[in-house]
Amino acid sequence: MTTARTAPSVRLAPLAAALALLGAAGAQAEVVLKVHHFLPPSSNAHVNIISPWCEKIAKESAGGLKCQIFPAMQLGGTPPQLVDQARDGVADIIWTIPTYSAGRYAKTEVFELPFMAVNAKQGSQALWEYTQKFSLDEFKGVKPLFMHTTEGYVLHSNKPVTQMEQLKGMKIRTATRISAKMVAGLGGTPVQMPLPQVADALSKGVVDGVLVPWEAMPATKLYEIAKYHLDAPKGSPRFANSIFLFGMNQAKYDSLPPNLKKVIDDNSGLAVSAWAGEKGFDAQVEAFSKLARDRGNTITVIPEAELKRWEAATANVDDDWMKDVAAKGADGKKLAAEAKAILAKYAPK
C-alpha cells in the first residue's frame, strides 16, 4: 500500500500567500514622507516642531509612517516655492510661510495685519479656525495639517529706535507684503526677504533693522549682530506677524490606508496648531531674548503712548488689505471682523 503524498507546490501555497500578505503589510509599513522646509536643522522650528511631530506619527503608526526631513531647501527651490512643491508632489509635506508668495493667500494673510495676536498660541488657534471656515480655497491641492503664527515680531537694529520718527530713512527687513506696508506707514523703507537672508543682510548693512520674532534668534544669530531690540509691552500685540503652514500633498494623503490617515488626522487640527504656537514660539521667548540680554544688548519696551502712535500710523494697512480682498471677490471688512472675533475667543486669560 502506498501513502498519498501532497505535492510540494500545494503544500507551499498557503505559505506563499502568507508571505505575500506580510510583504504587502511591510510595504504599507514603510510610507516615507518627504518633509521640506527652509531653515537649518539646528533651528527652533526643526527641533521643537517638525522633528517632534514626525517622531510622534512614527510612534503612533508603529512605524507605518516615517518622515525624511529635508531642511534648508535641500530639495531645491526657494522658500516662496514650498507650497507649490507640496501641491506638485516635489515634497509630501512642507513647512513654510505661504505669504512669501505675495498676493496668493489674501484672505488668510489677515493675521499678518499689524497688532493682531498677543501670543502665538492665540494666533495659531485663531488662524486654524478662520482658515477652515473662510480660506481653505486658497490651499487647493494641499491639505493643511496645522497652521500657526509666531509670538509676534520684534524690531532688531544696529541703532536705537524708540520713536517712529527714528525709522525715517531706515531700511527694515520684512517677511511679507503686509509687514512691508506697515513699515512704509511708519516712515521706514521696507526690504522684503526670507528669514535665511536676514543675518547676512544686517551684518553687511543691506538693511538697518529687521522684523523677526525672538524665536528666530538661534537660527539667525541676530543677538550677535544687532545691538538694539524694540519689543511691545507685555500683554499687547507685537508689531507684525507671519502665518505658517504645515501642509501635505492632498493626493499623498488620499493614497494612505485608513489606519495611517487616522494617525495623520490625530496629529492635525486646532489642538496641534495651538501646540505648535505655544511649544515652538511662546515657550522660547524668555530663553531666546536672554541671548540678547547676556551679550549686553539693549532691549527696550515701546511706551504705551508711542505704541498708540504706531497703531494709528498703520491703520491704512488694514484698509488696503480690505480693498485687495474685495478685488478678489471677498468681503474684506467682514473677514477682518471675523478674524478679530476668533482672536478674542482665544485671547490669553
XYZ file of C-alpha atoms in Angstrom:
349
model
C 0.000 0.000 0.000
C 1.306 3.430 -0.816
C 0.517 6.647 1.040
C -0.651 9.674 -0.990
C 1.815 12.484 -0.768
C 0.950 16.179 -1.142
C 2.810 17.871 -3.922
C 5.384 20.413 -2.651
C 3.755 23.184 -4.680
C 0.422 22.514 -2.961
C 1.975 22.477 0.494
C 3.810 25.728 -0.161
C 0.782 27.602 -1.484
C -0.551 28.720 1.943
C 2.949 29.799 2.972
C 3.381 31.810 -0.204
C 0.046 33.524 0.387
C 1.040 34.354 3.953
C 4.363 35.750 2.791
C 2.593 37.832 0.160
C 0.345 39.311 2.823
C 3.346 40.045 5.010
C 5.040 41.666 2.050
C 2.025 43.887 1.450
C 1.934 44.822 5.125
C 5.648 45.524 5.028
C 5.191 47.815 2.043
C 2.460 49.684 3.894
C 4.705 49.902 6.944
C 7.225 51.936 5.026
C 5.349 55.001 3.852
C 8.098 57.610 3.753
C 7.015 61.245 3.785
C 9.430 63.795 2.340
C 9.240 66.861 4.593
C 10.778 70.058 3.199
C 11.403 73.403 4.905
C 13.660 76.447 4.632
C 15.511 76.592 7.974
C 18.648 74.742 9.109
C 18.368 71.542 11.182
C 19.574 73.463 14.238
C 16.639 75.875 14.044
C 13.982 76.000 16.716
C 11.205 75.060 14.278
C 13.090 71.962 13.130
C 13.982 70.874 16.666
C 10.787 71.754 18.539
C 8.001 71.439 15.956
C 8.875 69.449 12.834
C 11.024 66.666 14.325
C 8.721 66.003 17.322
C 5.707 65.824 15.025
C 7.485 63.311 12.808
C 8.572 61.227 15.798
C 5.016 61.194 17.110
C 3.420 59.934 13.892
C 6.120 57.270 13.551
C 5.391 56.018 17.052
C 1.605 56.121 16.729
C 1.697 54.326 13.385
C 4.050 51.651 14.758
C 6.493 52.549 12.035
C 3.840 52.783 9.347
C 4.751 56.411 8.688
C 8.263 57.754 8.554
C 9.497 61.252 7.806
C 12.542 62.014 5.741
C 13.221 65.651 6.615
C 14.986 67.920 4.147
C 15.886 71.201 5.917
C 17.392 74.337 4.390
C 15.733 73.827 0.978
C 17.717 70.645 0.304
C 15.203 69.535 -2.327
C 15.900 72.720 -4.255
C 13.858 75.803 -4.984
C 13.257 78.851 -2.820
C 11.059 79.376 0.262
C 8.257 81.051 -1.767
C 8.008 77.865 -3.874
C 7.392 75.453 -0.984
C 3.588 75.437 -1.148
C 3.758 74.685 -4.869
C 6.257 71.903 -4.137
C 3.698 70.271 -1.857
C 0.931 70.787 -4.410
C 3.072 69.332 -7.217
C 4.421 66.394 -5.201
C 8.069 67.514 -5.099
C 7.633 67.167 -1.338
C 4.946 65.300 0.574
C 4.839 67.799 3.451
C 6.144 71.349 3.703
C 6.542 73.882 6.495
C 6.653 77.457 5.278
C 5.289 80.987 5.299
C 2.823 80.811 2.389
C 2.670 84.596 2.094
C 6.275 84.683 0.913
C 4.311 84.435 -2.360
C 2.742 87.884 -2.286
C -0.955 88.165 -3.019
C -1.768 84.457 -3.340
C -3.196 83.991 0.148
C -5.002 87.279 0.524
C -7.824 86.086 2.774
C -5.564 84.110 5.092
C -2.998 86.880 5.499
C -5.445 88.867 7.656
C -3.420 87.546 10.607
C -0.390 89.425 9.314
C -2.081 92.790 9.741
C -0.343 94.969 12.340
C -1.042 94.445 16.033
C -3.308 91.385 15.871
C -2.387 88.493 18.197
C -0.975 88.765 21.716
C 0.917 85.477 21.524
C 1.455 82.521 19.223
C -0.974 80.150 20.911
C -3.803 82.636 20.451
C -2.812 83.480 16.896
C -2.340 79.850 15.895
C -5.719 78.669 17.140
C -7.467 81.621 15.545
C -5.599 81.146 12.262
C -6.588 77.471 12.062
C -10.262 78.079 12.841
C -10.501 81.054 10.475
C -8.799 79.202 7.607
C -11.081 76.190 7.976
C -14.110 78.473 7.769
C -13.094 81.115 5.260
C -9.972 80.434 3.185
C -9.363 76.749 2.512
C -9.899 77.504 -1.178
C -6.526 79.265 -1.173
C -4.782 75.934 -0.490
C -6.233 73.693 -3.208
C -4.096 70.594 -3.713
C -2.527 70.969 -0.276
C -4.100 69.650 2.913
C -3.298 71.887 5.904
C -2.287 69.655 8.821
C -1.727 72.501 11.224
C -1.098 76.229 10.998
C 0.444 78.726 13.368
C 1.761 82.233 13.820
C 4.834 83.473 15.632
C 4.621 85.171 19.010
C 4.935 88.439 17.093
C 7.813 90.336 15.530
C 10.344 92.459 17.391
C 12.447 95.200 15.764
C 16.157 94.346 15.908
C 18.551 97.061 14.714
C 22.072 98.467 14.873
C 20.903 101.828 16.144
C 18.306 102.593 18.793
C 14.690 103.043 17.793
C 12.226 104.222 20.404
C 10.163 106.683 18.365
C 8.514 106.434 14.987
C 10.495 109.369 13.565
C 13.738 107.429 14.018
C 12.586 104.921 11.400
C 12.716 107.518 8.632
C 15.377 106.531 6.135
C 15.999 103.160 7.775
C 15.875 100.060 5.596
C 13.890 97.453 7.518
C 13.649 93.792 6.576
C 10.116 92.492 6.403
C 8.861 88.973 5.736
C 5.730 89.668 3.732
C 3.917 92.362 1.785
C 1.675 93.225 4.740
C 4.582 93.906 7.102
C 6.254 95.847 4.272
C 3.210 98.135 4.113
C 3.353 98.540 7.877
C 7.000 99.643 7.770
C 6.227 102.102 4.987
C 3.367 103.512 7.065
C 5.799 104.110 9.915
C 8.194 106.014 7.641
C 10.778 103.288 7.077
C 11.893 101.689 3.832
C 10.784 98.047 3.656
C 13.060 95.378 2.192
C 11.241 92.084 1.796
C 13.302 88.893 2.160
C 13.023 85.354 3.592
C 14.487 84.640 7.014
C 17.628 82.773 5.847
C 18.933 86.007 4.260
C 18.394 88.182 7.336
C 21.674 87.799 9.253
C 23.855 88.438 6.214
C 21.773 91.435 5.153
C 22.006 93.107 8.567
C 25.702 92.363 9.075
C 26.567 93.838 5.636
C 24.361 96.903 6.045
C 21.946 95.900 3.293
C 19.290 96.630 5.915
C 19.471 98.720 9.075
C 16.992 96.663 11.055
C 14.906 93.517 10.827
C 11.478 92.444 11.975
C 11.662 88.868 13.275
C 10.351 87.136 16.403
C 12.546 86.274 19.367
C 12.067 82.689 18.291
C 14.377 83.273 15.309
C 17.419 84.201 17.419
C 19.245 80.841 17.286
C 18.657 80.338 13.551
C 19.877 83.829 12.618
C 22.308 84.636 15.470
C 20.879 88.148 15.380
C 21.779 88.609 19.037
C 25.428 88.715 17.840
C 24.732 91.232 15.062
C 22.018 93.603 16.285
C 22.686 95.821 19.306
C 19.165 97.100 19.929
C 15.827 95.323 20.244
C 12.430 97.045 20.453
C 9.593 94.976 21.901
C 5.924 95.627 22.661
C 4.542 95.849 26.214
C 3.606 92.560 27.835
C 0.003 91.666 27.011
C -0.057 93.824 23.869
C 0.114 92.506 20.316
C 3.573 92.868 18.784
C 4.205 94.926 15.666
C 3.747 92.303 12.957
C 3.400 88.571 12.400
C 3.582 85.840 9.789
C 1.383 82.851 9.130
C 2.877 79.368 8.789
C 1.539 76.289 7.054
C 2.437 72.669 7.768
C 0.725 71.181 4.756
C 0.585 67.852 2.932
C 0.157 66.941 -0.706
C -3.552 66.121 -0.927
C -3.050 63.171 -3.292
C -0.440 61.660 -0.949
C -2.837 61.907 1.970
C -5.657 60.419 -0.108
C -3.440 57.463 -1.045
C -2.872 56.414 2.567
C -4.774 53.472 4.020
C -7.422 54.356 6.643
C -5.260 53.459 9.651
C -2.440 55.776 8.537
C -4.862 58.550 7.592
C -6.165 58.353 11.147
C -2.652 58.878 12.527
C -2.266 61.990 10.362
C -5.732 63.214 11.362
C -4.972 62.653 15.048
C -1.927 64.898 14.659
C -3.647 67.667 12.751
C -6.059 70.476 13.517
C -6.773 73.014 16.210
C -5.026 71.367 19.166
C -1.870 70.700 17.156
C -1.883 74.290 15.864
C -2.089 75.505 19.471
C 0.791 73.174 20.399
C 2.963 74.475 17.550
C 2.375 78.083 18.573
C 2.907 77.544 22.266
C 5.732 74.989 22.188
C 7.536 76.372 19.170
C 7.218 80.079 19.861
C 5.713 81.287 23.148
C 7.823 78.882 25.200
C 11.032 80.154 23.582
C 10.642 83.900 24.180
C 12.347 84.075 27.570
C 15.339 81.912 26.684
C 15.910 83.422 23.257
C 15.576 87.050 24.389
C 18.074 86.170 27.119
C 20.644 85.545 24.386
C 20.477 89.262 23.602
C 20.499 90.312 27.260
C 23.513 88.148 28.014
C 25.513 89.925 25.302
C 24.716 93.277 26.857
C 22.379 94.349 24.084
C 19.738 96.968 24.784
C 16.157 95.709 24.958
C 13.567 98.469 25.080
C 9.814 98.139 25.542
C 7.962 100.708 23.476
C 5.918 103.041 25.721
C 2.147 102.649 25.505
C 1.670 106.207 24.202
C 4.207 105.629 21.425
C 2.610 102.295 20.580
C -0.710 104.092 20.040
C 1.028 106.380 17.548
C 2.361 103.366 15.637
C -1.090 101.800 15.584
C -2.641 105.000 14.217
C 0.082 105.392 11.569
C -0.531 101.874 10.233
C -4.346 101.876 10.263
C -4.325 102.282 6.479
C -2.714 98.836 6.126
C -5.991 97.242 7.234
C -7.924 99.403 4.778
C -5.624 98.480 1.882
C -5.940 94.781 2.737
C -9.738 95.032 2.685
C -9.584 96.618 -0.773
C -7.245 93.896 -2.042
C -9.560 91.169 -0.775
C -12.611 92.906 -2.208
C -10.897 92.991 -5.615
C -10.770 89.198 -5.423
C -14.474 88.930 -4.676
C -14.469 88.598 -0.882
C -15.802 90.892 1.833
C -12.631 92.155 3.484
C -14.412 94.112 6.189
C -16.416 91.057 7.208
C -13.358 88.780 7.157
C -11.318 91.186 9.304
C -14.165 91.313 11.822
C -14.399 87.501 11.818
C -10.642 87.167 12.386
C -10.719 89.582 15.315
C -13.736 87.851 16.838
C -11.969 84.487 16.656
C -8.831 86.019 18.162
C -10.938 87.335 21.038
C -12.274 83.826 21.592
C -8.725 82.543 22.137
C -7.378 85.582 23.994
C -4.961 84.701 26.828
C -6.699 84.573 30.179
